[in-house]
Coordinates of C-alpha atoms in Angstrom, one line a residue:
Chain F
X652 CA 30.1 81.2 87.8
X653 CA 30.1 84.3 89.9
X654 CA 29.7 86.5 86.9
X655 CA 26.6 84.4 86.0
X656 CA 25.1 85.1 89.0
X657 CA 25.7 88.8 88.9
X658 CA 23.6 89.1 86.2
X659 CA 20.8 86.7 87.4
X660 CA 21.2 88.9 90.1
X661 CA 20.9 92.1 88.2
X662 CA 18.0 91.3 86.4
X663 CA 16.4 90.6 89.4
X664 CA 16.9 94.3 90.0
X665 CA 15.6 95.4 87.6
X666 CA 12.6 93.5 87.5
X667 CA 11.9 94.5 91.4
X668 CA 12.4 98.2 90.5
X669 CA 9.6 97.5 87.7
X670 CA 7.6 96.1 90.3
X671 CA 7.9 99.2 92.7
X672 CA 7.0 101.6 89.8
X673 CA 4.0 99.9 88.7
X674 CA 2.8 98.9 92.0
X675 CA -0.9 100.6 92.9
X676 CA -0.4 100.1 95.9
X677 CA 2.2 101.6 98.1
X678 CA 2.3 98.6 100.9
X679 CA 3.3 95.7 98.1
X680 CA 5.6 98.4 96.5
X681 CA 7.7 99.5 100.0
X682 CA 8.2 95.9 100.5
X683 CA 9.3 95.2 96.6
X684 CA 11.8 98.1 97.4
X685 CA 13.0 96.0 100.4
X686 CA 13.7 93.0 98.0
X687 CA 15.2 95.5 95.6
X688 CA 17.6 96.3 98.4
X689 CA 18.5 93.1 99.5
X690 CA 19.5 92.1 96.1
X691 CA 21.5 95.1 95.7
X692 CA 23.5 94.0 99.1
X693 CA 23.8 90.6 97.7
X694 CA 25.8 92.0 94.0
X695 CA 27.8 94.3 95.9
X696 CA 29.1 91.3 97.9
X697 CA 29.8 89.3 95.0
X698 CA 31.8 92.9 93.6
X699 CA 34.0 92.3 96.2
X700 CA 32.4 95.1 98.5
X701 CA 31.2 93.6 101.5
X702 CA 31.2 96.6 104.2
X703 CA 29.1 97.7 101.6
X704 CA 27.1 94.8 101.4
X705 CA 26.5 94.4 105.2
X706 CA 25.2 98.6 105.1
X707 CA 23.2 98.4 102.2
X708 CA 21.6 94.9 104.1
X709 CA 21.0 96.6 107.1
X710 CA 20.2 100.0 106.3
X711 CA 18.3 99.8 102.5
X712 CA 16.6 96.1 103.4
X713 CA 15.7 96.6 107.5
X714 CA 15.6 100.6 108.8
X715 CA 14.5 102.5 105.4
X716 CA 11.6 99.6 105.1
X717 CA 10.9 100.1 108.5
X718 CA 10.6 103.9 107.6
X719 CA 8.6 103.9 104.6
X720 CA 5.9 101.5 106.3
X721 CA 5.6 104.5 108.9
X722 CA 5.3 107.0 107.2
X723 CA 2.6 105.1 105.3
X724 CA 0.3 104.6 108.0
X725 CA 0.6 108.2 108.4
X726 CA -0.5 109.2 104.9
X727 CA -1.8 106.4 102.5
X728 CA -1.8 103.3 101.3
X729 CA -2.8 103.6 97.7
X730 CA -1.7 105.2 94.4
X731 CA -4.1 107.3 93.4
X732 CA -4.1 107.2 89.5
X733 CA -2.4 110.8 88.1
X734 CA 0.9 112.3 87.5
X735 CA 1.9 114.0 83.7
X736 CA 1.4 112.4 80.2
X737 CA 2.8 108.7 80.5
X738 CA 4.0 108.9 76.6
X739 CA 5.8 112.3 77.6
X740 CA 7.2 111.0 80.6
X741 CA 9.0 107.9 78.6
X742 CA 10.5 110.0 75.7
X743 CA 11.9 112.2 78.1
X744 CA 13.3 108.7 79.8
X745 CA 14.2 106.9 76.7
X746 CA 15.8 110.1 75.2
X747 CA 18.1 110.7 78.4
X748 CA 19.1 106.7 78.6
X749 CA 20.2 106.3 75.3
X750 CA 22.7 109.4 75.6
X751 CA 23.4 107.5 78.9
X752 CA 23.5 104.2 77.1
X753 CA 25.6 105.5 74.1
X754 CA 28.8 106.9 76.9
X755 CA 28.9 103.5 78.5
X756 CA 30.4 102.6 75.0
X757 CA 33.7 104.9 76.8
X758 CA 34.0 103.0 79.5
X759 CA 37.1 100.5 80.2
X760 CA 35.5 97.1 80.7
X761 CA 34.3 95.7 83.9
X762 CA 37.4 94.8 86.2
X763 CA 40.0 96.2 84.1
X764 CA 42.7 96.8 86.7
X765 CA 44.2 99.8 84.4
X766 CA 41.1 101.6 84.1
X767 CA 41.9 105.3 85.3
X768 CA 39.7 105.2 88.5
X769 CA 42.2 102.4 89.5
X770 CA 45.1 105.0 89.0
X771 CA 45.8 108.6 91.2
X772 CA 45.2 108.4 94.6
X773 CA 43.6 105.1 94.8
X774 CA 46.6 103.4 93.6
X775 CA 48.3 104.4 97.3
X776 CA 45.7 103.2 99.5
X777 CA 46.7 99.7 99.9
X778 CA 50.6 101.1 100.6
X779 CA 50.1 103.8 102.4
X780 CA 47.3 101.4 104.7
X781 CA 50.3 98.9 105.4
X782 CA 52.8 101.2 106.1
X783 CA 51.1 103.9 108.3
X784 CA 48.2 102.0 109.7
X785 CA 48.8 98.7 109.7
X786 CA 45.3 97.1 110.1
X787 CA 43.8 94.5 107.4
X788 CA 40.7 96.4 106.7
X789 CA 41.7 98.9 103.8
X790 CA 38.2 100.3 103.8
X791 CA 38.1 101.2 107.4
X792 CA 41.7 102.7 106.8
X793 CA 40.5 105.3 104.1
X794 CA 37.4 105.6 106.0
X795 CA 38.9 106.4 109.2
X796 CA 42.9 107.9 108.2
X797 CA 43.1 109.0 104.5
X798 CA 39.4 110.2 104.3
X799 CA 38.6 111.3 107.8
X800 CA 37.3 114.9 106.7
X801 CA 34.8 113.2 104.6
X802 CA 33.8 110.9 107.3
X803 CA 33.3 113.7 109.6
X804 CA 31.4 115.7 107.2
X805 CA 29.2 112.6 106.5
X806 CA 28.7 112.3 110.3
X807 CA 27.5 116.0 110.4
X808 CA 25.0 115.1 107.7
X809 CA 23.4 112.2 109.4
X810 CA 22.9 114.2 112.5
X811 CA 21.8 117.7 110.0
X812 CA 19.0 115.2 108.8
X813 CA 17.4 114.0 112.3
X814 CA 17.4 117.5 113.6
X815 CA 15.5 118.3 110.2
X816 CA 13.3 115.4 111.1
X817 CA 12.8 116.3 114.8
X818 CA 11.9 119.9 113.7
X819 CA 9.2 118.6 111.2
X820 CA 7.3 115.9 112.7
X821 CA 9.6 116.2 116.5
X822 CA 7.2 115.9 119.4
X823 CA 7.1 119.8 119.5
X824 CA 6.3 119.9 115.5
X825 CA 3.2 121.4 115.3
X826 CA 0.1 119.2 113.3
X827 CA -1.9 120.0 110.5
X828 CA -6.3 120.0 110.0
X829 CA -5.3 116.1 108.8
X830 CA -3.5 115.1 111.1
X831 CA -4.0 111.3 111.4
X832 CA -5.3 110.0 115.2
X833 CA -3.2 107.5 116.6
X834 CA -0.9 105.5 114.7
X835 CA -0.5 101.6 113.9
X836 CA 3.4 101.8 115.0
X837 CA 2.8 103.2 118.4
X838 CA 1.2 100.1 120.0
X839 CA 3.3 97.2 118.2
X840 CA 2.6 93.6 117.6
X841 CA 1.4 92.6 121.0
X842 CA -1.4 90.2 119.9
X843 CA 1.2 88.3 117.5
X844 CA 2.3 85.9 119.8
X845 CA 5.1 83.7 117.3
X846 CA 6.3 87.4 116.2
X847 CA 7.0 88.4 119.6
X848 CA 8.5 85.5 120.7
X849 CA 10.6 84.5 117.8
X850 CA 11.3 88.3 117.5
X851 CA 12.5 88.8 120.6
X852 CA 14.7 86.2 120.6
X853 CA 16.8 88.2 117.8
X854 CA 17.1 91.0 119.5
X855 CA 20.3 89.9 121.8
X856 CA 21.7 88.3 118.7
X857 CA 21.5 91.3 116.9
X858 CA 23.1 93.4 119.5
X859 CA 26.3 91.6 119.9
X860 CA 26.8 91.3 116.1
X861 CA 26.6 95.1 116.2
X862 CA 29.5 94.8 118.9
X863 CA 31.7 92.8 116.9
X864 CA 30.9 94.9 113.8
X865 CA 31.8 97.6 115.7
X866 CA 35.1 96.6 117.3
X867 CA 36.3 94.4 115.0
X868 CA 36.0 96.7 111.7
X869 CA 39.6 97.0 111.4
X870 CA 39.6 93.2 110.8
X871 CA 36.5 92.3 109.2
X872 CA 34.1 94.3 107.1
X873 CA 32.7 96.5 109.5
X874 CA 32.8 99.5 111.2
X875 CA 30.6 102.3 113.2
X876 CA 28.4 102.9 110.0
X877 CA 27.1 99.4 109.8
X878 CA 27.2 99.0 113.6
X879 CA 25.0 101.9 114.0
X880 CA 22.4 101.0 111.9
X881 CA 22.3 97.5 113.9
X882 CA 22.2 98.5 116.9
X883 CA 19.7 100.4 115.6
X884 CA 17.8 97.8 113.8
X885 CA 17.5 96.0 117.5
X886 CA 16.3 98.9 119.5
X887 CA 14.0 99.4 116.2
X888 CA 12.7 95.6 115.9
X889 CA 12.1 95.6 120.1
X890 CA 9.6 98.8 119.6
X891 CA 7.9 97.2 116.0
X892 CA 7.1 94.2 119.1
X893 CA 6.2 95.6 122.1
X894 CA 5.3 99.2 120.8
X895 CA 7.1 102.4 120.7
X896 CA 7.1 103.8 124.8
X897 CA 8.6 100.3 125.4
X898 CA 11.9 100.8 122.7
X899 CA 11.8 104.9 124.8
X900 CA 12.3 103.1 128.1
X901 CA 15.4 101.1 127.0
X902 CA 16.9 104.5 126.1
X903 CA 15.2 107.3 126.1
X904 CA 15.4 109.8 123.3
X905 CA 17.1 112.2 125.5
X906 CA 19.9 109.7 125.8
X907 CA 19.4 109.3 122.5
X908 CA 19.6 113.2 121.3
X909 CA 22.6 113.3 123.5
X910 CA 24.3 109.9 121.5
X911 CA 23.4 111.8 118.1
X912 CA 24.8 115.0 119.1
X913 CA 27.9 113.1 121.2
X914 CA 28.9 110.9 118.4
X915 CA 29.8 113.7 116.3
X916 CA 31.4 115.4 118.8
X917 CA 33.9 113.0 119.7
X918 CA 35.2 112.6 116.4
X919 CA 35.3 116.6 115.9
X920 CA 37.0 116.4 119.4
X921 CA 39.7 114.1 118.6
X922 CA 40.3 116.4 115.7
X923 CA 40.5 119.1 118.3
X924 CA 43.2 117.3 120.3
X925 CA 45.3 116.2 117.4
X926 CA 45.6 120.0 116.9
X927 CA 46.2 120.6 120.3
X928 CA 48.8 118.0 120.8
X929 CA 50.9 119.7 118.0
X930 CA 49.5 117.5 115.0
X931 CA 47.1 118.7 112.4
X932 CA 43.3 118.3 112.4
X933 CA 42.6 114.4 112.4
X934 CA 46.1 113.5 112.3
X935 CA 45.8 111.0 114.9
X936 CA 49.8 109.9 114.7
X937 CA 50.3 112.5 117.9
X938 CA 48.0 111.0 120.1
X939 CA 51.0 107.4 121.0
X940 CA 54.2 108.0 120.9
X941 CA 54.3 104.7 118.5
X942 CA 52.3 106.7 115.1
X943 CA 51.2 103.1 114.5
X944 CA 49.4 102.8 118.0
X945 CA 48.4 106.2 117.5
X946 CA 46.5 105.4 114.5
X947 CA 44.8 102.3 116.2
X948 CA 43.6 104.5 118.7
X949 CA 42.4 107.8 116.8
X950 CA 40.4 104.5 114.5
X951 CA 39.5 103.0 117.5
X952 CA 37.4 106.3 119.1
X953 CA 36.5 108.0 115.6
X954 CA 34.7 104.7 114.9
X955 CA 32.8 105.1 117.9
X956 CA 31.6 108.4 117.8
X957 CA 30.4 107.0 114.0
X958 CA 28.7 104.3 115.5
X959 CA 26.7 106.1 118.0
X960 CA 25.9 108.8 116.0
X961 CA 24.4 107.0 113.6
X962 CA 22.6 104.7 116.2
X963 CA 21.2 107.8 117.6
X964 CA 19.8 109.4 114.5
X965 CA 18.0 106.5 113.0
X966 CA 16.1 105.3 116.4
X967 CA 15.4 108.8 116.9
X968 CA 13.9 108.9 113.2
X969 CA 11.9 106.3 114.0
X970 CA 10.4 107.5 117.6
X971 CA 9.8 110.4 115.4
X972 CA 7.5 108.5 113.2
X973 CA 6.2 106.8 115.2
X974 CA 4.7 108.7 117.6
X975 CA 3.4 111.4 115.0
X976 CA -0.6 111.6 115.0
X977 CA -3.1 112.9 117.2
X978 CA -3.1 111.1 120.6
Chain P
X217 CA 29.3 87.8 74.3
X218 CA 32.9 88.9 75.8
X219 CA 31.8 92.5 75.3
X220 CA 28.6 92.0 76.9
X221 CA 29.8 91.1 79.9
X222 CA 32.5 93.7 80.2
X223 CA 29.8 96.3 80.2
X224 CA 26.8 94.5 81.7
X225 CA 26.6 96.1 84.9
X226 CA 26.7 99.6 83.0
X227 CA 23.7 99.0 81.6
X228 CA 21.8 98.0 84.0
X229 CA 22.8 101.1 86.1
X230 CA 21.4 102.8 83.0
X231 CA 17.9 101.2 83.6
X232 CA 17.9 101.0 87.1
X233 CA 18.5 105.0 86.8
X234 CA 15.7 105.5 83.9
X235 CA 13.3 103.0 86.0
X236 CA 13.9 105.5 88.9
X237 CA 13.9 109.0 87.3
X238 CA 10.5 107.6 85.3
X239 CA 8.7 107.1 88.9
X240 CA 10.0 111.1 90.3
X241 CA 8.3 112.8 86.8
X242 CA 6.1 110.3 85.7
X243 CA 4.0 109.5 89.2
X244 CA 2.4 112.6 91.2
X245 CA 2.4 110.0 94.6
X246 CA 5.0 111.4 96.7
X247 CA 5.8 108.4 98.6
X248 CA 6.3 107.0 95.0
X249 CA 8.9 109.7 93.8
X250 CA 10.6 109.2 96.8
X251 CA 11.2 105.0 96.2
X252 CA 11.9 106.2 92.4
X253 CA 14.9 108.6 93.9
X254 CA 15.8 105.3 95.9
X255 CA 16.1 103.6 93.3
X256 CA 17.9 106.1 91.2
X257 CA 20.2 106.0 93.8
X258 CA 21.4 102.7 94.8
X259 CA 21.7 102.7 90.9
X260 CA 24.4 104.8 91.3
X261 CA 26.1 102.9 94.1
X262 CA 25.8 100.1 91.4
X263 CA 27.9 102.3 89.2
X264 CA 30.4 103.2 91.6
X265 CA 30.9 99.6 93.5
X266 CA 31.1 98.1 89.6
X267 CA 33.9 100.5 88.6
X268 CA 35.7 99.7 91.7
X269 CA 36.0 95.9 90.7
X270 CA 39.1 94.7 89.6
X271 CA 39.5 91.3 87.7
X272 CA 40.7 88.3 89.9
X273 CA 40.7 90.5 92.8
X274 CA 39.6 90.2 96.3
X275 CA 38.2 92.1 98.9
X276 CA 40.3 95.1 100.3
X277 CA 41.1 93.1 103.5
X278 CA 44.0 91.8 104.1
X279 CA 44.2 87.9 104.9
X280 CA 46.9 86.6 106.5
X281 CA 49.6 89.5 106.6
X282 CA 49.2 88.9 102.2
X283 CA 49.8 92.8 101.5
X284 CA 50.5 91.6 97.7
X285 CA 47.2 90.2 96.8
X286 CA 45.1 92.0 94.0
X287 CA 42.2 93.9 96.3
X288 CA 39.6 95.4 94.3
X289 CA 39.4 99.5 94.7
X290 CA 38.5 100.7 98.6
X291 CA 37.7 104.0 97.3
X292 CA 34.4 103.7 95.6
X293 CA 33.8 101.5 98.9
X294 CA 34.1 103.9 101.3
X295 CA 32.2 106.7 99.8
X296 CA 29.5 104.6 98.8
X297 CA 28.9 102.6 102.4
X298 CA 28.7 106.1 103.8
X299 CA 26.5 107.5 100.9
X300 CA 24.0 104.7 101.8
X301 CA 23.8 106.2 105.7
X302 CA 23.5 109.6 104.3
X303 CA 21.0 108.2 101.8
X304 CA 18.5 107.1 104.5
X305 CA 18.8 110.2 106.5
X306 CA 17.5 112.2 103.8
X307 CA 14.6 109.5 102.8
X308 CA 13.8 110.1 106.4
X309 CA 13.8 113.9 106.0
X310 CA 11.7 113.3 103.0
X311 CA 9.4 111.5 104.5
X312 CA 9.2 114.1 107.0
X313 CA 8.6 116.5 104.6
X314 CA 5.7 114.3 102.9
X315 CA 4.2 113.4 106.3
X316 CA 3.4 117.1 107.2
X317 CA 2.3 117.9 103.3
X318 CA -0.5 114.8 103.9
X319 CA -1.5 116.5 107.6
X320 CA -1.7 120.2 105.8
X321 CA -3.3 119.3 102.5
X322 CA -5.1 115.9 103.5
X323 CA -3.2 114.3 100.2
X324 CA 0.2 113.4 99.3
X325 CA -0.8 113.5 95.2
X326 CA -1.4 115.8 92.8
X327 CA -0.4 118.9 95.7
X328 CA 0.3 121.4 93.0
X329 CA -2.9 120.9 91.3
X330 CA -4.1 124.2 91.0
X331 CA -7.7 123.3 91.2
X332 CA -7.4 121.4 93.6
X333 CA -5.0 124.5 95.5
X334 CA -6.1 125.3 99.0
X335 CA -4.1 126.4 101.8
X336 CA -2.6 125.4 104.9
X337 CA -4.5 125.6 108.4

C-alpha cells in the first residue's frame, strides 16, 4: 500500500516539475514548484525520513516560495521566449540520462538492508547513539554528536549566504538605472480582510510548534534546523499580512544580524569550551561529570545556536527582499 | 514487476534530474534556471533519502526504549535535512544575484546576448 503511494506520489513529481519547465509564466511556475516541494516532503515521510519531511515542508513549500515570489516582483513575471536550440538542448539531456539511467542497473534494490551504504560507519550509529547519548532521536544524535563538524560547517554556510545577500541587495547595496520603485511585499495584504484575520490567527500556533520542534528534537523529529525555518515562517507570514516595517518592529534586523551571527557562535563557542575544559573540539562529554548528561547538554545548546541561526538568516533574507526598490 | 519497484525511485531521480538540468541550458530566464537547479536538487535528496530506506524498517527514533527495531539509515537523513537549509540559502543568494542583474541590465534573459550587450550604470 505505502509503496503504491510512493509512486502515485512520484509521478506527481514529476509531472509538477514538467509543469515548472513549461510554464510561460514565472507566477503559475513558482507556485507549481511549491506543490513540487510539498510532494517531495510528503515521499520522504513515507521513506521513513520525517525530520526531513518536516524541513523540506517548511523550508522548500513556505520560505523558498515566499522568496521566489519576491524576487519576482522585483524582476518579472513572464518568460520571455529564448534560450539555445530546444532539439540541442534534449540530446544533450537524453544522452546524459540514459548513461544515468543505464548505472541505476548497479544499484542494490530499494530497501535492501545489505546494500553497502547501510554498512561502514552507518552501521554504528544506532549503537553508539544508545550507549553514549542516549536520546531516541538517532538523527538529532548524528546531527548534533557524531557529525557535529559538519553541522557547524553547515551553520557557517547558512550565515556565509545572508551576508552574501545583505551585501548584494542589503539596505546599503547600492541600485542599478532599473531599479524597480516600490515593491508589492513592502506594504502586505492590508486590504484582505479573511487573509489577515485567519492569517494571523496562525501565527501563535506556528510559533509554539517551532518551540516544541526545537526542544523536543531529541524525542521527536525535530531539531534547530526545522525550528528555525518556523519560527521563521511566522515572523515571515506576520510581515506577508501586515507589511514588512511591521515583521522589523517585532525584531528588528539588528536583533536579527546579531541572532545570525550569535547562533553560530554558540556552537563554535561550546566547541571552544570543550577544548578548554580538557576535551577535544565538540566533545561535549567534559562539560557533566555524568558524559551522558554531558551530551544532553552540549545537544541541548548546539541545537540552539542552530535554531537561531537559521531563524536569523532566512527573516533577514526576506527583509532583504523585501525592502529592495526605490522608495 | 518486482524489479520495477526495487528501482522505481532511481528512475525517477533520473528524470527529476534531466527535467531540471533541461530548464538551466535549455531556458535563458534566470529565475527559470534557478527552479530548474531546484529541482535538480531535491532530486538528489530523492536519491539519497531512497538509498537510506531499509525494508520493514522504521524511522530512526526510538519508541519505547525498543533499541532492537530495524530503523532505516540516519545518515543520508542528516546530511540531506541540512542540505535543504543550505539549499535555500543559496537560492536566496541567487536570487540576489538575479535581482541586481535585472536593476543593471533592465532583463533577467538572454544577458549574454552580445547584441543585445550594454553595460552597467
Amino acid at each position: 500500500m505505502i509503496a503504491v503511494l510512493t509512486i502515485f506520489l512520484l509521478c506527481l513529481c514529476v509531472i509538477t516539475a514538467l509543469g515548472v519547465v513549461r510554464a510561460g509564466n514565472l507566477f503559475t511556475a513558482v507556485m507549481l514548484m511549491g506543490i513540487y516541494s510539498l510532494l517531495m516532503a510528503a515521499v520522504f515521510l513515507l521513506l521513513d525520513a520525517p525530520d526531513v519531511a518536516l524541513t523540506e515542508a517548511a523550508v522548500g513549500a513556505g520560505i523558498s516560495t515566499v522568496l521566489l515570489l519576491s524576487a519576482l516582483s522585483l524582476t518579472a513575471e513572464e518568460e520571455h521566449a529564448g534560450g539555445i536550440e530546444p532539439v540541442l538542448a534534449a540530446a544533450v539531456v537524453l544522452i546524459t540520462a540514459a548513461i544515468i539511467f543505464y548505472a541505476t542497473f548497479d544499484k542494490p534494490p530499494l530497501g535492501d538492508p545489505d546494500a553497502p551504504v547501510h554498512r561502514h560507519v552507518a552501521a554504528d550509529y544506532v549503537p553508539m547513539t544508545q550507549e553514549q547519548v542516549d536520546i531516541p532521536n538517532v538523527v538529532t544524535a548524528v546531527l548534533a554528536t557524531f557529525r557535529g563538524y559538519d553541522t557547524l560547517g553547515e551553520v557557517v554556510v547558512v550565515l556565509t549566504a545572508a551576508i552574501g545577500v545583505l551585501f548584494l541587495i542589503g539596505p546599503d547595496a547600492p541600485q542599478g538605472r532599473h531599479a524597480p520603485s516600490g515593491n508589492l511585499a513592502e506594504g502586505g495584504l492590508k486590504h484582505h480582510q479573511p487573509l489577515r484575520i485567519v492569517g494571523k490567527i496562525a501565527i501563535p500556533f506556528i510559533i509554539l510548534f517551532a518551540l516544541y520542534v526545537q526542544f523536543h528534537g531529541e524525542y521527536s523529529p525535530g531539531g534547530g534546523f526545522q525550528a528555525g525555518a518556523l519560527l521563521a515562517a511566522a515572523i515571515i507570514l506576520y510581515g506577508l499580512l501586515e507589511g514588512r516595517h511591521a515583521a522589523a518592529s517585532v525584531i528588528h534586523p539588528a536583533v536579527l544580524r546579531t541572532m545570525a551571527a550569535g547562533g553560530a557562535l554558540l556552537f563554535g563557542g561550546v566547541g571552544v569550551t570543550t577544548m578548554l575544559l580538557g576535551g577535544r573540539f565538540l566533545e561535549y562529554n567534559v562539560l557533566r561529570d555524568d558524559p551522558i548528561d554531558a551530551q544532553h547538554l552540549g545537544i541541548l545548546v548546539i541545537e540552539a545556536g542552530v535554531g537561531v541561526t537559521v531563524a536569523g538568516v532566512l527573516i533577514l533574507i526576506y527583509h532583504a527582499f523585501a525592502a529592495r526598490g526605490r522608495p | 514487476m518486482n524489479h520495477i519497484l526495487n528501482l522505481f525511485n532511481y528512475w525517477v531521480f533520473v528524470l527529476l534530474l534531466m527535467i531540471g538540468f533541461y530548464a538551466v541550458i535549455a531556458r535563458d530566464n534566470l529565475v527559470k534556471k534557478l527552479l530548474g537547479l531546484s529541482i535538480f536538487q531535491a532530486a538528489v535528496f530523492l536519491l539519497f533519502i531512497s538509498m537510506g530506506k531499509v525494508s520493514g524498517g522504521t524511522a530512526p527514533i526510538v519508541l519505547d526504549g525498543d533499541w532492537d527495531a530495524i530503523f532505516s539509515n540516519p545518515l543520508p537523513q542528516v546530511l540531506i535535512l541540512t542540505a535543504i537549509v543550505v539549499g535555500i540559502s543559496t537560492l536566496a543568494l541567487g536570487l540576489a544575484i538575479v535581482v541586481r542583474i535585472k536593476e543593471a541590465y533592465g532583463r533577467i534573459s538572454d544577458v549574454d546576448a552580445p547584441e543585445r550587450r550594454s553595460g552597467p550604470p
